[in-house]
Short mmCIF file of C-alpha atoms in Angstrom, two decimals:
data_model
loop_
_atom_site.label_atom_id
_atom_site.label_comp_id
_atom_site.label_asym_id
_atom_site.label_seq_id
_atom_site.Cartn_x
_atom_site.Cartn_y
_atom_site.Cartn_z
CA MET A 1 51.69 84.43 59.05
CA SER A 2 52.09 81.04 57.36
CA ARG A 3 51.52 80.48 53.67
CA THR A 4 50.56 77.29 51.91
CA ARG A 5 53.38 76.15 49.66
CA ARG A 6 52.59 75.20 46.10
CA THR A 7 54.69 73.02 43.85
CA LEU A 8 55.93 74.07 40.43
CA PRO A 9 53.46 71.81 38.55
CA VAL A 10 50.58 73.48 40.40
CA ALA A 11 51.85 76.92 39.37
CA LEU A 12 52.24 75.76 35.78
CA ALA A 13 48.71 74.39 35.77
CA ALA A 14 47.39 77.66 37.18
CA LEU A 15 49.21 79.64 34.49
CA ALA A 16 47.90 77.36 31.74
CA ALA A 17 44.37 77.77 33.06
CA LEU A 18 44.69 81.55 33.05
CA VAL A 19 46.09 81.96 29.54
CA VAL A 20 43.37 82.79 27.02
CA LEU A 21 43.26 84.12 23.50
CA ALA A 22 42.41 87.75 23.85
CA GLY A 23 41.02 87.80 20.36
CA LEU A 24 37.60 88.00 21.93
CA SER A 25 37.05 91.29 20.12
CA GLY A 26 34.05 93.05 21.43
CA CYS A 27 34.06 91.13 24.72
CA GLY A 28 34.02 94.50 26.45
CA ILE A 29 35.65 93.59 29.75
CA ARG A 30 34.59 96.27 32.22
CA ALA A 31 35.14 96.95 35.87
CA THR A 32 32.15 97.59 38.09
CA THR A 33 31.28 101.26 38.37
CA VAL A 34 32.54 102.56 41.70
CA PRO A 35 31.53 106.18 42.31
CA VAL A 36 34.07 107.74 44.63
CA ASP A 37 33.57 111.04 46.38
CA VAL A 38 36.90 112.86 46.54
CA GLY A 39 35.56 116.29 47.35
CA ALA A 40 32.97 118.67 46.01
CA ALA A 41 30.61 117.55 43.25
CA PRO A 42 32.84 118.74 40.36
CA SER A 43 35.66 116.53 41.72
CA ARG A 44 33.66 113.32 41.68
CA VAL A 45 35.09 110.57 39.48
CA SER A 46 33.22 107.56 38.18
CA CYS A 47 36.01 104.94 38.34
CA ASP A 48 34.12 103.28 35.49
CA THR A 49 36.40 101.63 32.95
CA PRO A 50 35.53 101.42 29.27
CA ALA A 51 35.99 98.34 27.10
CA LEU A 52 39.46 96.89 26.60
CA PRO A 53 42.04 99.60 25.88
CA ALA A 54 43.19 99.92 22.28
CA GLY A 55 45.83 97.37 21.36
CA GLN A 56 44.50 94.63 23.65
CA ASN A 57 42.35 92.82 21.09
CA GLY A 58 44.11 89.99 19.28
CA VAL A 59 46.87 89.70 21.89
CA GLN A 60 47.48 86.42 23.68
CA GLY A 61 47.27 86.84 27.41
CA PHE A 62 45.40 85.95 30.57
CA ARG A 63 42.57 87.55 32.48
CA ALA A 64 43.60 89.39 35.62
CA THR A 65 42.43 92.15 37.91
CA VAL A 66 44.91 95.02 37.95
CA GLU A 67 44.68 97.40 40.90
CA LEU A 68 44.80 101.05 39.81
CA VAL A 69 44.38 104.21 41.86
CA CYS A 70 41.08 106.07 41.55
CA GLY A 71 39.62 108.54 44.00
CA SER A 72 42.57 108.04 46.39
CA GLN A 73 41.86 104.32 46.75
CA LEU A 74 42.55 101.10 44.87
CA VAL A 75 39.98 99.93 42.35
CA GLY A 76 40.33 96.63 40.49
CA VAL A 77 40.18 96.78 36.69
CA GLU A 78 39.73 93.59 34.69
CA ARG A 79 42.25 93.21 31.90
CA VAL A 80 43.58 90.72 29.41
CA VAL A 81 47.25 90.98 30.36
CA PRO A 82 49.69 90.16 27.53
CA VAL A 83 52.32 87.53 28.25
CA PRO A 84 55.80 89.15 28.12
CA GLU A 85 57.35 88.80 24.68
CA LYS A 86 60.83 88.09 26.04
CA ARG A 87 60.20 85.03 28.16
CA VAL A 88 63.60 84.96 29.87
CA LEU A 89 61.94 83.96 33.14
CA ARG A 90 61.50 80.22 33.37
CA ASP A 91 59.73 80.33 36.72
CA PRO A 92 55.98 80.48 35.92
CA VAL A 93 55.16 82.56 39.00
CA ALA A 94 57.83 85.13 38.08
CA LEU A 95 56.53 85.17 34.49
CA VAL A 96 53.00 86.01 35.60
CA ALA A 97 54.34 88.59 38.08
CA GLN A 98 56.36 90.24 35.30
CA ALA A 99 53.27 90.47 33.08
CA LEU A 100 51.26 92.03 35.91
CA LEU A 101 54.03 94.50 36.71
CA GLU A 102 54.11 95.63 33.09
CA ALA A 103 50.35 96.10 33.18
CA LEU A 104 50.65 98.21 36.34
CA GLU A 105 53.46 100.32 34.89
CA ARG A 106 51.53 101.06 31.72
CA THR A 107 49.89 104.49 31.60
CA PRO A 108 46.10 104.10 31.80
CA SER A 109 44.24 104.71 28.55
CA ALA A 110 42.68 108.09 27.82
CA GLU A 111 39.26 106.71 28.72
CA GLU A 112 40.58 105.38 32.03
CA ARG A 113 42.29 108.68 32.82
CA ASP A 114 39.03 110.50 32.12
CA ALA A 115 37.35 108.16 34.62
CA GLY A 116 39.97 109.08 37.24
CA PHE A 117 42.43 106.18 37.03
CA THR A 118 46.17 106.59 37.61
CA THR A 119 49.06 104.32 38.55
CA GLY A 120 51.96 104.89 40.91
CA VAL A 121 54.08 101.90 39.86
CA PRO A 122 57.39 103.16 38.44
CA SER A 123 58.56 102.00 35.03
CA GLY A 124 61.47 99.60 34.85
CA LEU A 125 60.45 97.51 37.85
CA THR A 126 60.81 93.83 37.02
CA ALA A 127 60.36 90.40 38.51
CA VAL A 128 63.58 88.44 38.97
CA ALA A 129 64.18 84.74 39.46
CA PRO A 130 63.67 83.37 42.98
CA ARG A 131 66.78 82.64 45.00
CA PRO A 132 67.72 79.10 46.04
CA GLY A 133 65.82 78.21 49.19
CA ASP A 134 62.97 80.67 48.60
CA PRO A 135 59.54 79.26 49.47
CA ALA A 136 57.44 78.14 46.50
CA GLY A 137 55.53 81.05 45.00
CA THR A 138 58.03 83.73 46.07
CA VAL A 139 58.14 86.80 43.83
CA ARG A 140 61.41 88.71 43.89
CA LEU A 141 61.49 92.25 42.53
CA SER A 142 64.35 94.25 41.07
CA ARG A 143 63.91 96.65 44.02
CA LYS A 144 63.26 95.93 47.67
CA PRO A 145 59.50 96.10 48.30
CA GLU A 146 59.94 98.38 51.30
CA ASP A 147 61.94 100.84 49.15
CA LEU A 148 59.07 101.34 46.69
CA PRO A 149 56.64 104.28 46.95
CA PRO A 150 53.77 103.26 49.28
CA VAL A 151 51.09 103.57 46.58
CA ALA A 152 53.13 101.44 44.16
CA LEU A 153 53.71 98.77 46.80
CA SER A 154 50.00 98.71 47.66
CA GLN A 155 49.09 98.28 43.98
CA ILE A 156 51.59 95.46 43.55
CA VAL A 157 50.61 93.62 46.73
CA CYS A 158 46.89 93.77 45.94
CA THR A 159 47.35 92.84 42.29
CA LEU A 160 49.64 89.87 42.95
CA SER A 161 47.65 88.61 45.92
CA GLY A 162 44.56 88.44 43.72
CA SER A 163 46.26 86.34 41.03
CA GLU A 164 45.59 82.61 41.19
CA ALA A 165 48.92 81.92 39.51
CA VAL A 166 50.84 83.87 42.17
CA SER A 167 48.78 83.40 45.32
CA ALA A 168 46.62 80.40 46.20
CA GLY A 169 43.47 82.48 45.94
CA PRO A 170 42.97 85.84 47.66
CA GLY A 171 45.53 85.99 50.43
CA PRO A 172 49.09 87.00 51.32
CA VAL A 173 51.81 87.20 48.69
CA VAL A 174 55.49 86.50 49.36
CA LEU A 175 57.74 89.31 48.11
CA GLY A 176 61.46 89.85 48.27
CA GLY A 177 64.09 92.09 46.73
CA PRO A 178 67.05 91.26 44.48
CA ASP A 179 69.44 90.71 47.38
CA ALA A 180 69.86 87.80 49.79
CA ASP A 181 67.43 89.16 52.39
CA PRO A 182 64.67 86.62 53.11
CA PRO A 183 61.28 87.37 51.54
CA ARG A 184 58.29 88.52 53.55
CA THR A 185 54.56 87.98 53.37
CA TRP A 186 52.42 90.98 52.44
CA GLU A 187 48.65 91.13 52.68
CA CYS A 188 46.12 93.23 50.80
CA THR A 189 43.72 94.44 53.48
CA GLU A 190 40.77 96.80 53.26
CA ALA A 191 42.94 99.40 54.99
CA VAL A 192 45.53 99.08 52.22
CA ARG A 193 42.89 99.34 49.51
CA SER A 194 41.23 102.40 51.06
CA ARG A 195 44.50 104.19 51.93
CA PRO A 196 47.16 103.00 49.46
CA GLU A 197 49.34 105.99 50.29
CA SER A 198 49.94 104.48 53.73
CA VAL A 199 52.85 102.06 53.88
CA PRO A 200 51.48 98.50 54.05
CA THR A 201 52.38 96.65 57.24
CA LEU A 202 55.72 94.93 56.80
CA GLY A 203 54.94 91.23 56.59
CA GLU A 204 56.69 88.59 58.63
CA ILE A 205 59.85 86.99 57.28
CA VAL A 206 59.36 83.72 55.45
CA ARG A 207 62.22 81.30 55.95
CA PRO A 208 62.60 77.99 54.13
CA GLY A 209 61.56 74.93 56.06
CA PRO A 210 63.75 71.89 56.62
CA SER A 211 64.83 70.18 53.42
#
């Protein structure tokens, strides 16, 4: 599966367009209510998120949809994602990916847990700098994507593929691990969203084109 390459200035422009002042106190960002039937009536969860979790107001960040698990499927939750404080990553795509990973690793708020939201992304997972020769827009992780728990990988793929600063609109995302193995394309499909516990189809290898 081919992927449109984007230059560094385009990624920088996308990041600049996404960054907003989250001091919009009272903006009340909410996800659409998605009733999910996971069994008998007492087991039904609303998957309805409250206003911004405590601690989000007044923090500089960018709007993003973070894919959490609710009712055994992925449900997008709108967030203002803080920009990482330690900006050791100079690559803008990796910087956005790191911010999104931290948002996925964070334990959902009490209100979100009451609504049925959880996350399977392990703590400590980070975005690392792309390797020389990686296609533009490649996100390398501190662990091989295929070694992650299936639910965590599904959350990451669907969250990153929905970010305009990482992917050129909804579509495949290019992921690799910390080693020299070439990155692969991964796609967030309806099958992945409805059954995140299933291992997403291993994308095709993306090799650099002629220089």
